PDB file of C-alpha atoms in Angstrom:
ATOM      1  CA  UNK H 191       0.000   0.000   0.000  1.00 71.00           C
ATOM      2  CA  UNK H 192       1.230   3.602  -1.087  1.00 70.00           C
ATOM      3  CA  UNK H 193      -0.629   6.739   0.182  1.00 67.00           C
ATOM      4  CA  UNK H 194      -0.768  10.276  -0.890  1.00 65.00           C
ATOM      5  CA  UNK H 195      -1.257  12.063   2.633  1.00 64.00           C
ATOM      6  CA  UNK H 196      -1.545  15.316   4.554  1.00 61.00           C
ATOM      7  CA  UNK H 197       0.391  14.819   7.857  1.00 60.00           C
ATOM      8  CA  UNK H 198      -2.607  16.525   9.643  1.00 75.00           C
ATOM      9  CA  UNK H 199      -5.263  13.897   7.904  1.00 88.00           C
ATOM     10  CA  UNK H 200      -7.866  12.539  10.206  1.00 94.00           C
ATOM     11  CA  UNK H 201     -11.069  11.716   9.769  1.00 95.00           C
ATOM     12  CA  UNK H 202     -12.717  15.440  10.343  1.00 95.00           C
ATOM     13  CA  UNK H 203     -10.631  16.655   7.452  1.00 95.00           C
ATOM     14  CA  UNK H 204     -11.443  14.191   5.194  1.00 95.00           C
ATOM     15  CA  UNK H 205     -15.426  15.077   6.127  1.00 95.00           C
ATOM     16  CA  UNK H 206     -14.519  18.459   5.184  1.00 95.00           C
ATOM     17  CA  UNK H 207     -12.880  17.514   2.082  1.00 94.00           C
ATOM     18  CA  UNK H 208     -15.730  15.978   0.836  1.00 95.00           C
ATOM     19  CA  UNK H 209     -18.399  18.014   2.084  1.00 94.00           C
ATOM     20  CA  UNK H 210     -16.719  20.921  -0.331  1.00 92.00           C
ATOM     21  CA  UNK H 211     -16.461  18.523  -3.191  1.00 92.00           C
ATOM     22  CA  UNK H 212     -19.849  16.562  -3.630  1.00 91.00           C
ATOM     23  CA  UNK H 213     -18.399  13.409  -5.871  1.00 88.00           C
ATOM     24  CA  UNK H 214     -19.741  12.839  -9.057  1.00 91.00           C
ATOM     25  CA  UNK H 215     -20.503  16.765  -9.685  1.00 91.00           C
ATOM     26  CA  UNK H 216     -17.586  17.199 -12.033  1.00 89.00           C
ATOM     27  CA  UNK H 217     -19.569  15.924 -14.465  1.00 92.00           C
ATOM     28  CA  UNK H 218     -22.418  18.648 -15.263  1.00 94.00           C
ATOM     29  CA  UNK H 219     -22.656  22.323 -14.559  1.00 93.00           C
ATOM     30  CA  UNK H 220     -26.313  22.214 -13.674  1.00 96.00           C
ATOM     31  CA  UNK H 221     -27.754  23.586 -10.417  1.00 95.00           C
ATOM     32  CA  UNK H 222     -27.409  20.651  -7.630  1.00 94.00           C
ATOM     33  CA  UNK H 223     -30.580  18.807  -7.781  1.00 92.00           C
ATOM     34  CA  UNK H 224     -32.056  19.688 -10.659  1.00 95.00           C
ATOM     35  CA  UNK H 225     -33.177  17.464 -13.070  1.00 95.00           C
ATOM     36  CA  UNK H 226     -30.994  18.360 -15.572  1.00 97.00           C
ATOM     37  CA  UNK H 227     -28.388  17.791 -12.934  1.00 96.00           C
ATOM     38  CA  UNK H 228     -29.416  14.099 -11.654  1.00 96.00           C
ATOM     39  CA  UNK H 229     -30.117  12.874 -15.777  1.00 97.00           C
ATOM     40  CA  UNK H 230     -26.161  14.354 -16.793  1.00 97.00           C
ATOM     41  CA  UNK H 231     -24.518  12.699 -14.027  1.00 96.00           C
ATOM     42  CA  UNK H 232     -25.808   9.347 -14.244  1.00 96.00           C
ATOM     43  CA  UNK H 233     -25.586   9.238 -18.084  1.00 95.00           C
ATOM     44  CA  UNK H 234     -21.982  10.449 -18.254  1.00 93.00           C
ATOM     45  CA  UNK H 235     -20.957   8.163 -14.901  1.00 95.00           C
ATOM     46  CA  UNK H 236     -22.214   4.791 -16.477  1.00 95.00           C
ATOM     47  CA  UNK H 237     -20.977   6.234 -20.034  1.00 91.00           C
ATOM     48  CA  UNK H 238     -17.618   6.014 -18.614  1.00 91.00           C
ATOM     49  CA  UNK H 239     -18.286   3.086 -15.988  1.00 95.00           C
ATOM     50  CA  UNK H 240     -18.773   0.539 -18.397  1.00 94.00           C
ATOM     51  CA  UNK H 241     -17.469  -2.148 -15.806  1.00 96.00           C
ATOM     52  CA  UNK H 242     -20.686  -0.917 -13.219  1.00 97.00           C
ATOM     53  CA  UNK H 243     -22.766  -1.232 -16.218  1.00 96.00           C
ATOM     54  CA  UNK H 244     -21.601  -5.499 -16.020  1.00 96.00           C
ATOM     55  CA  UNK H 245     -21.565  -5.373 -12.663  1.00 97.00           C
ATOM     56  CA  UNK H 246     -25.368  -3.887 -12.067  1.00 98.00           C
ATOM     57  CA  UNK H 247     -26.538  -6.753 -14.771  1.00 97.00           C
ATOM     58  CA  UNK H 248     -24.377  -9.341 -12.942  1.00 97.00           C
ATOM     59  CA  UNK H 249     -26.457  -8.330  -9.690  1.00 98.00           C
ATOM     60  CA  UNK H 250     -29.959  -7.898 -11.446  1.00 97.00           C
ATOM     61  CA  UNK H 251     -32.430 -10.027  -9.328  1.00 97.00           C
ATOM     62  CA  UNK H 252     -30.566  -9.523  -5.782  1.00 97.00           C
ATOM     63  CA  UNK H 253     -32.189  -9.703  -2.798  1.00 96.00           C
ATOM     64  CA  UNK H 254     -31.485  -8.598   1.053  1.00 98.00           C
ATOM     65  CA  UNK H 255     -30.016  -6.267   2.846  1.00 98.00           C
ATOM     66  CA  UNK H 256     -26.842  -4.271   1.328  1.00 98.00           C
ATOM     67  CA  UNK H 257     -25.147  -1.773   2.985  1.00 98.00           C
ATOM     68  CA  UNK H 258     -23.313   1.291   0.697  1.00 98.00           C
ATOM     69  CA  UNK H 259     -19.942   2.447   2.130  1.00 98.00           C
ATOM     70  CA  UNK H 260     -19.780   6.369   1.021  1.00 98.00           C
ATOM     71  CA  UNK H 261     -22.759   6.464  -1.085  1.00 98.00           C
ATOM     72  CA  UNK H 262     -21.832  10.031  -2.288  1.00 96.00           C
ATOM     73  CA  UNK H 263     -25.146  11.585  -3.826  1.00 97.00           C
ATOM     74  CA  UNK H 264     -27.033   7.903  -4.360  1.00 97.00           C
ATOM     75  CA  UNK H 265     -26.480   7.370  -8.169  1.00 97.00           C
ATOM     76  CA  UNK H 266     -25.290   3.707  -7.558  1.00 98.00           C
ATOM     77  CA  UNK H 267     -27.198   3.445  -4.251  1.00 98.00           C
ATOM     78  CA  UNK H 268     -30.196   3.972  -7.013  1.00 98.00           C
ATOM     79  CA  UNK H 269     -29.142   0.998  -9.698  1.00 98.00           C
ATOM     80  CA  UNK H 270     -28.538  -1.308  -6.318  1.00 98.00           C
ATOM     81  CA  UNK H 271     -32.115  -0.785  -5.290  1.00 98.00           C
ATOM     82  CA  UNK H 272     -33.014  -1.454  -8.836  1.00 98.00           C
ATOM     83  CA  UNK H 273     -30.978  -4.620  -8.939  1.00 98.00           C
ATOM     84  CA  UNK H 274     -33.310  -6.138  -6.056  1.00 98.00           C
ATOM     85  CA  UNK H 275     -31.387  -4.896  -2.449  1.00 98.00           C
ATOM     86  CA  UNK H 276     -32.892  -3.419   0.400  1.00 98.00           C
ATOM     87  CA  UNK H 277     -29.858  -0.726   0.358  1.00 98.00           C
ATOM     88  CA  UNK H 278     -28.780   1.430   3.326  1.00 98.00           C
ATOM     89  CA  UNK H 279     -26.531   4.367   2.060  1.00 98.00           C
ATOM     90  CA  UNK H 280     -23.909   5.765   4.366  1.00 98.00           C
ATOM     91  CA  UNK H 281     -22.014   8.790   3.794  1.00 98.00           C
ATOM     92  CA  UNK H 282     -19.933  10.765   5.975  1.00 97.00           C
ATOM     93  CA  UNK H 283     -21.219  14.068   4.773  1.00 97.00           C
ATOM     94  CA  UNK H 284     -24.460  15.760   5.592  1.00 96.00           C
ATOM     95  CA  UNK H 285     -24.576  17.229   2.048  1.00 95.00           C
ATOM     96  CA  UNK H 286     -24.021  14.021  -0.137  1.00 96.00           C
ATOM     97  CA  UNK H 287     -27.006  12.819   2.126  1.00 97.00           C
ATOM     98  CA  UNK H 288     -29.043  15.671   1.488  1.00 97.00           C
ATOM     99  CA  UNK H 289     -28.617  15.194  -2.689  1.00 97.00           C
ATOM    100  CA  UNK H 290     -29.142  11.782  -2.292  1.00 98.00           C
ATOM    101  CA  UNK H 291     -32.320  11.771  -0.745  1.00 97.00           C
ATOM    102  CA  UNK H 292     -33.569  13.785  -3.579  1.00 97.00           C
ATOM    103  CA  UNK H 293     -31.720  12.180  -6.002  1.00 97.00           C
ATOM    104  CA  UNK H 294     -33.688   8.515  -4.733  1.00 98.00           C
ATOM    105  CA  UNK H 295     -37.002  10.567  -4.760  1.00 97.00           C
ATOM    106  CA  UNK H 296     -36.814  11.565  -8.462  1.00 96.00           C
ATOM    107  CA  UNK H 297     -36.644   7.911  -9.478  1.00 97.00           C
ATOM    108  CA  UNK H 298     -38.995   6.776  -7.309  1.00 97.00           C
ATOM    109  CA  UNK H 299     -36.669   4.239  -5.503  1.00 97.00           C
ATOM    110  CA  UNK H 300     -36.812   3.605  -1.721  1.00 97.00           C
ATOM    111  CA  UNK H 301     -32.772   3.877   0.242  1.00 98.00           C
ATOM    112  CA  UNK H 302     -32.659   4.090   3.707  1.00 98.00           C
ATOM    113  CA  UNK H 303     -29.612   7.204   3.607  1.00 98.00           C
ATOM    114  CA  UNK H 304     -27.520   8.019   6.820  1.00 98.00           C
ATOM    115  CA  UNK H 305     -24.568  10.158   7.767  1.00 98.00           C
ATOM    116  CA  UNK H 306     -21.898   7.356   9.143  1.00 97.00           C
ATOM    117  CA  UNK H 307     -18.371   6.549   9.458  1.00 96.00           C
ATOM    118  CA  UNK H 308     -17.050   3.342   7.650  1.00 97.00           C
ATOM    119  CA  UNK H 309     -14.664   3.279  10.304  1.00 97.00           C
ATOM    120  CA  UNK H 310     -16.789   2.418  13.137  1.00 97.00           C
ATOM    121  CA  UNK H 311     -20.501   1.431  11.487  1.00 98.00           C
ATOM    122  CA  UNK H 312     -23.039   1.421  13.825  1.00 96.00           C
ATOM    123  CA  UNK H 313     -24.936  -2.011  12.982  1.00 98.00           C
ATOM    124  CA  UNK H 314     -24.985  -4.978  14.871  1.00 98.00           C
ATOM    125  CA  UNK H 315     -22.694  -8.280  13.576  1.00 98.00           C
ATOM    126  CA  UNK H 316     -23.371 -10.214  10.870  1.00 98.00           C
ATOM    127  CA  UNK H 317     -26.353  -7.695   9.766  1.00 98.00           C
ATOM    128  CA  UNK H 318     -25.723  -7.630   5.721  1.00 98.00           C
ATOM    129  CA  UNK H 319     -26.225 -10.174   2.775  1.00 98.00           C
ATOM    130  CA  UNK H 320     -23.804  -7.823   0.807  1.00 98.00           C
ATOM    131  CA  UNK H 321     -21.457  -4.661   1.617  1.00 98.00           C
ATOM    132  CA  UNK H 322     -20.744  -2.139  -1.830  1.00 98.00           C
ATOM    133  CA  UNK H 323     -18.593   0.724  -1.703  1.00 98.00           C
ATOM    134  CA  UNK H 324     -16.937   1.648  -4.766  1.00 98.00           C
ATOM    135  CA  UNK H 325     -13.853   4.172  -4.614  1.00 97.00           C
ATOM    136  CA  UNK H 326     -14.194   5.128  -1.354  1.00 98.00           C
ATOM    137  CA  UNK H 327     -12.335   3.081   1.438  1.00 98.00           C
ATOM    138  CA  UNK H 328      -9.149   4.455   0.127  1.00 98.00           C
ATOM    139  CA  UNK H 329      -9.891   7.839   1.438  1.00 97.00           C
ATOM    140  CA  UNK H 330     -10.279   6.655   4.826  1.00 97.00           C
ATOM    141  CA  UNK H 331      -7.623   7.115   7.391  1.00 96.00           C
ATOM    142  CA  UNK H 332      -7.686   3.833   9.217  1.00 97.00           C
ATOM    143  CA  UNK H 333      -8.482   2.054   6.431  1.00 97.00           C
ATOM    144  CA  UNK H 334      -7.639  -1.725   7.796  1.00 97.00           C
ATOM    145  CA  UNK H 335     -10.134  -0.954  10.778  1.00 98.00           C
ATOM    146  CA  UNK H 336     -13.206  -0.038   7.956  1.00 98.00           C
ATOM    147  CA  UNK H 337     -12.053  -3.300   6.169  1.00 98.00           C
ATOM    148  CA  UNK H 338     -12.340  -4.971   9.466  1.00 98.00           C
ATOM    149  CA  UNK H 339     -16.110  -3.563   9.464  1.00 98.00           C
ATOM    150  CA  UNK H 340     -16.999  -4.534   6.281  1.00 98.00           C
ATOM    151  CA  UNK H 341     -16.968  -7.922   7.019  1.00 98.00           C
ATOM    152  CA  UNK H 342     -17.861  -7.807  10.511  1.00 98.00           C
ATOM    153  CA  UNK H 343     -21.411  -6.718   9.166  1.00 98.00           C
ATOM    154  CA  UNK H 344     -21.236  -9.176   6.876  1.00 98.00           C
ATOM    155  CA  UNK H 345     -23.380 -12.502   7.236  1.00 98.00           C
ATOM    156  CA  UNK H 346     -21.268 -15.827   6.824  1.00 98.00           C
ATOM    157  CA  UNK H 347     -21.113 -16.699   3.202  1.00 98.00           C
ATOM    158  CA  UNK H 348     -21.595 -12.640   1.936  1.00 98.00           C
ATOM    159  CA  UNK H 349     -20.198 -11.018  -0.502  1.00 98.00           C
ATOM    160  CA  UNK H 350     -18.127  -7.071  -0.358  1.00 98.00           C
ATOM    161  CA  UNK H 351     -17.916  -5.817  -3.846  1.00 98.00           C
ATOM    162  CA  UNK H 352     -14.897  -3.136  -2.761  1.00 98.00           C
ATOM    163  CA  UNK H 353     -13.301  -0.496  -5.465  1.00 98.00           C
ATOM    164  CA  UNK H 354      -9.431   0.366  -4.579  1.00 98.00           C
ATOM    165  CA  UNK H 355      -6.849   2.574  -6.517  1.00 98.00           C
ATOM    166  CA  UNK H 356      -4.556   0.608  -8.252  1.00 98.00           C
ATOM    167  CA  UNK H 357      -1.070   1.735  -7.593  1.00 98.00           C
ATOM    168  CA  UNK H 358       0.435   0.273 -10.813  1.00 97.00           C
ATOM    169  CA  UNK H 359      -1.995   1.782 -13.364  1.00 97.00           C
ATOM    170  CA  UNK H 360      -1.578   4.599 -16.121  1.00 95.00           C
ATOM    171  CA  UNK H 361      -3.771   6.767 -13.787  1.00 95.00           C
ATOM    172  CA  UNK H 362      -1.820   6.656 -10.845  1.00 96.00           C
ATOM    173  CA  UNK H 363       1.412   7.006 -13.278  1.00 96.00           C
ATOM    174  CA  UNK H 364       0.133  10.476 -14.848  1.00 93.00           C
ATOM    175  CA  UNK H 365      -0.948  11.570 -11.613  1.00 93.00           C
ATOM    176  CA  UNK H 366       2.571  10.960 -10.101  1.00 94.00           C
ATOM    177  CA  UNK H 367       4.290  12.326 -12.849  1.00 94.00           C
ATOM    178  CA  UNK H 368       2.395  15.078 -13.604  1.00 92.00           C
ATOM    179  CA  UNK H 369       2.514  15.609  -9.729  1.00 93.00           C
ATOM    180  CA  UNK H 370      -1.614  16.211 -10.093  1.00 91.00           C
ATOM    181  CA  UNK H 371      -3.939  16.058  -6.973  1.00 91.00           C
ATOM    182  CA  UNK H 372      -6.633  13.086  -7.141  1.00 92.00           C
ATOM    183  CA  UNK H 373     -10.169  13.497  -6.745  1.00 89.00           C
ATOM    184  CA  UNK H 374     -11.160  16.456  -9.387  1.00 82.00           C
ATOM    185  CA  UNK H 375      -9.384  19.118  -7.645  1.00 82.00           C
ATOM    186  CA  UNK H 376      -9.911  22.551  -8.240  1.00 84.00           C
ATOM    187  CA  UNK H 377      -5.901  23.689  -8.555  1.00 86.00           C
ATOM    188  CA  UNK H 378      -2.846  22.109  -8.085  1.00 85.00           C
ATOM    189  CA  UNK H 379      -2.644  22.739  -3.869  1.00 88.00           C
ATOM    190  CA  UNK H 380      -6.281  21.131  -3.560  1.00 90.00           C
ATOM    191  CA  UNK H 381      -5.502  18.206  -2.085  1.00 92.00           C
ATOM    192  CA  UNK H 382      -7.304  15.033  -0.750  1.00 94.00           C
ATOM    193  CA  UNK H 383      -6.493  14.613   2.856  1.00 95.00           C
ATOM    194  CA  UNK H 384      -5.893  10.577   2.075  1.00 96.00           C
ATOM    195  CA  UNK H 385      -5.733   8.640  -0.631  1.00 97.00           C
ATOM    196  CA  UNK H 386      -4.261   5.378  -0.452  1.00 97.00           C
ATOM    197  CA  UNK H 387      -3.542   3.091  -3.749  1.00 98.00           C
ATOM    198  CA  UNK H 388      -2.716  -0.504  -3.735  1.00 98.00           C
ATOM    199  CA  UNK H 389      -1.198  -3.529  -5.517  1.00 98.00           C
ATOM    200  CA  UNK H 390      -3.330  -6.728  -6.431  1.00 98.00           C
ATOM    201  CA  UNK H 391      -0.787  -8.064  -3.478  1.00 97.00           C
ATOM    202  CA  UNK H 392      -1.438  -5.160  -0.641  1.00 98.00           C
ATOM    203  CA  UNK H 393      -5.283  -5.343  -1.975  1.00 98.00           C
ATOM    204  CA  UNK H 394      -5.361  -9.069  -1.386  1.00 98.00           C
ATOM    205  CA  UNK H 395      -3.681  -8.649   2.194  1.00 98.00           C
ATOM    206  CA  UNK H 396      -5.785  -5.870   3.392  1.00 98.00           C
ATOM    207  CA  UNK H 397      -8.612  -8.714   2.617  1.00 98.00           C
ATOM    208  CA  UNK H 398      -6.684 -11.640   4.092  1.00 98.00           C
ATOM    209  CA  UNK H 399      -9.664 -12.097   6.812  1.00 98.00           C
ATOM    210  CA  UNK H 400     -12.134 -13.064   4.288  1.00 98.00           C
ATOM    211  CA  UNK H 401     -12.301 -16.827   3.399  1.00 98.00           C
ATOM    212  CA  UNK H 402     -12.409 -15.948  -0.285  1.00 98.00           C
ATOM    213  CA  UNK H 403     -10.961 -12.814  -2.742  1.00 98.00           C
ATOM    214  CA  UNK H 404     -11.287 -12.501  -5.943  1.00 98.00           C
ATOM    215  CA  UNK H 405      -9.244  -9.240  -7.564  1.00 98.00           C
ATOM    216  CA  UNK H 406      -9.551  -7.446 -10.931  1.00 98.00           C
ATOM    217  CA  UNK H 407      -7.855  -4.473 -12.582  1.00 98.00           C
ATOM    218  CA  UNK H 408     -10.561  -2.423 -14.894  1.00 97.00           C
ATOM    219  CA  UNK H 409     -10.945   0.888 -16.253  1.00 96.00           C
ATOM    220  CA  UNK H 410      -7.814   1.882 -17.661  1.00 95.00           C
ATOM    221  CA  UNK H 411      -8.784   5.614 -18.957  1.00 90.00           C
ATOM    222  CA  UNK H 412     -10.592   8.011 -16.718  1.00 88.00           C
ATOM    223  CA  UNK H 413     -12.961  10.779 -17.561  1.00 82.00           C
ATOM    224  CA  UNK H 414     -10.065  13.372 -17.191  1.00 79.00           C
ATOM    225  CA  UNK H 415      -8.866  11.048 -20.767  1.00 82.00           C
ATOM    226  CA  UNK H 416     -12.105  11.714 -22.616  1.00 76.00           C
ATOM    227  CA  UNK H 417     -10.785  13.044 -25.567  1.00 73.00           C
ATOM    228  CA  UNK H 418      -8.661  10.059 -26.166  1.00 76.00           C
ATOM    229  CA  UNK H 419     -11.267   7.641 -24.460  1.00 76.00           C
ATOM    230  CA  UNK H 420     -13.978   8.615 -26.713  1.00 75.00           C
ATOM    231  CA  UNK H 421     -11.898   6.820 -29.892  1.00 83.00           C
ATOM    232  CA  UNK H 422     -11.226   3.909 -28.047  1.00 87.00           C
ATOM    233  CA  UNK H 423     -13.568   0.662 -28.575  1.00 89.00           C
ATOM    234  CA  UNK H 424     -14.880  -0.620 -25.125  1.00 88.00           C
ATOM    235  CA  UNK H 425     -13.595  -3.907 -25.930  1.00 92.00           C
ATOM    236  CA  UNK H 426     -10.116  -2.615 -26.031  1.00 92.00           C
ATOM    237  CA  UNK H 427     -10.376  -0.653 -22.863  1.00 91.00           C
ATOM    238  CA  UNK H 428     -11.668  -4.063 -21.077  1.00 92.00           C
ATOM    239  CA  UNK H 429      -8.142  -5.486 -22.204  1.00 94.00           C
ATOM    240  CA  UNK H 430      -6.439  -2.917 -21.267  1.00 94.00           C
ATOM    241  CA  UNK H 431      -7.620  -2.219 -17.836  1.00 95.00           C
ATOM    242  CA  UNK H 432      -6.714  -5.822 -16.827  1.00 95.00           C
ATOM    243  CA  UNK H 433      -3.025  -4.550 -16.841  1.00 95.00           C
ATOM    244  CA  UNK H 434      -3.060  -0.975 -16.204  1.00 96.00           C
ATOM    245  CA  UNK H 435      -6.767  -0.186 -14.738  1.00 97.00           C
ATOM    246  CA  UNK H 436      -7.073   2.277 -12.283  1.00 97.00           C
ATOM    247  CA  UNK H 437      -9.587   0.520 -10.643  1.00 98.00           C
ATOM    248  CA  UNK H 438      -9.346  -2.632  -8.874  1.00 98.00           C
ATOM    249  CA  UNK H 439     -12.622  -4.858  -8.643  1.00 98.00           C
ATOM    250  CA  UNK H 440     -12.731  -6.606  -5.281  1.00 98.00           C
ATOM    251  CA  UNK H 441     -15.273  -9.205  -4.313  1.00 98.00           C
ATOM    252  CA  UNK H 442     -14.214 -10.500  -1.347  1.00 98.00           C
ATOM    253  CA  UNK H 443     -16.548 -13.381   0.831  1.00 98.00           C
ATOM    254  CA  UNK H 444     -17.320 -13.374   4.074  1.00 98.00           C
TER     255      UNK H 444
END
């Protein structure tokens, strides 16, 4: 595990962080909550996202209870409710709540959304039938303790579908060299408090608990690559991303 980290980082600073930048909102200019808003953001995310796109039809016809890890403004809390779960968003931001709530209403879809921290959840053992949180867990300061909660929440025999930064990806190479902020900043000194990025190794030991892991490297060209991305056949991004995706796919049982 490698980490990009303010010295001062704790868990109040990375609230703060992320109250000031609502995820997701880089990609339209409309007023927050709007419906022009809600309808360009989850167009453009799963336009990019082709790998949620397989995952949401992999999950089509789900049932029980899944809990979201930092469910931002609900746009995949949404298409997990659609796939069949009873979902329970958590986000450690009273603002991401607030949009999400609204965001649920306009499509009709029921989420239970809280404000929470991944690094102590406040549900009993054993409580889930699956755990999602997709590109968040990284920004977490005590990121093996949230890990442990995942699957403490977990019933025996459930699944964690878990997105991590992959440290050896094309992403995390232009970023270093470059020496560019993550997370859509808005200049060069704007800086996520914590942002860890792992190996398929350091992934697979920060999930050594779980009695199975399977690990995946997708998603080789982010939106920042657009121009280039938008020439690029999907099928050759899928082969791509298997060696230098910045994303890797973790499903990790129970």
């Amino acid at each position: 595990m490698t980490t990009s980290t303010s010295s001062r980082a704790t868990l109040e600073s990375v609230r703060r962080f992320w109250e000031s930048h609502v995820n997701n909102e880089y990609y339209t200019a409309h007023e927050r909550g709007s419906p022009a808003y809600f309808e360009e953001i989850e167009r453009r995310r799963y336009r990019w996202h082709y790998h949620l796109r397989r995952m949401f039809k992999e999950l089509r016809g789900s049932s029980g209870r899944l809990l979201e890890i930092g469910c931002g403004i609900g746009v995949d809390s949404v298409q997990l409710a659609r796939c069949g779960f009873q979902v329970t968003g958590l986000d450690l931001t009273e603002s991401a709540i607030e949009v999400a709530g609204r965001f649920a209403a306009a499509r009709s879809v029921a989420v239970d959304f809280r404000v929470g921290n991944g690094e102590q959840l406040e549900f009993e053992d054993q409580t889930f039938d699956a755990v999602y949180s997709f590109g968040v867990l990284h920004h977490t300061p005590a990121i093996e303790k949230a890990v442990a909660e995942v699957r403490r929440v977990l019933k025996p025999g459930a699944t964690a579908y878990v997105m991590l930064y992959h440290r050896n990806s094309l992403v995390n190479f232009v970023h270093w060299f470059l020496r560019l902020p993550y997370e859509s900043p808005r200049h060069l000194k704007d800086r996520c408090p914590v942002v860890y990025t792992f190996t398929r190794k350091s992934a697979a030991q920060l999930f050594q608990d779980f009695s199975r892991v399977e690990i995946n490297a997708d998603y080789p060209l982010t939106y920042g690559f657009r121009q280039f991305t938008f020439w690029i056949p999907e099928t050759v991004q899928r082969l791509l991303g298997r060696w230098i995706g910045w994303h890797l796919m973790i499903r990790a049982i129970r």
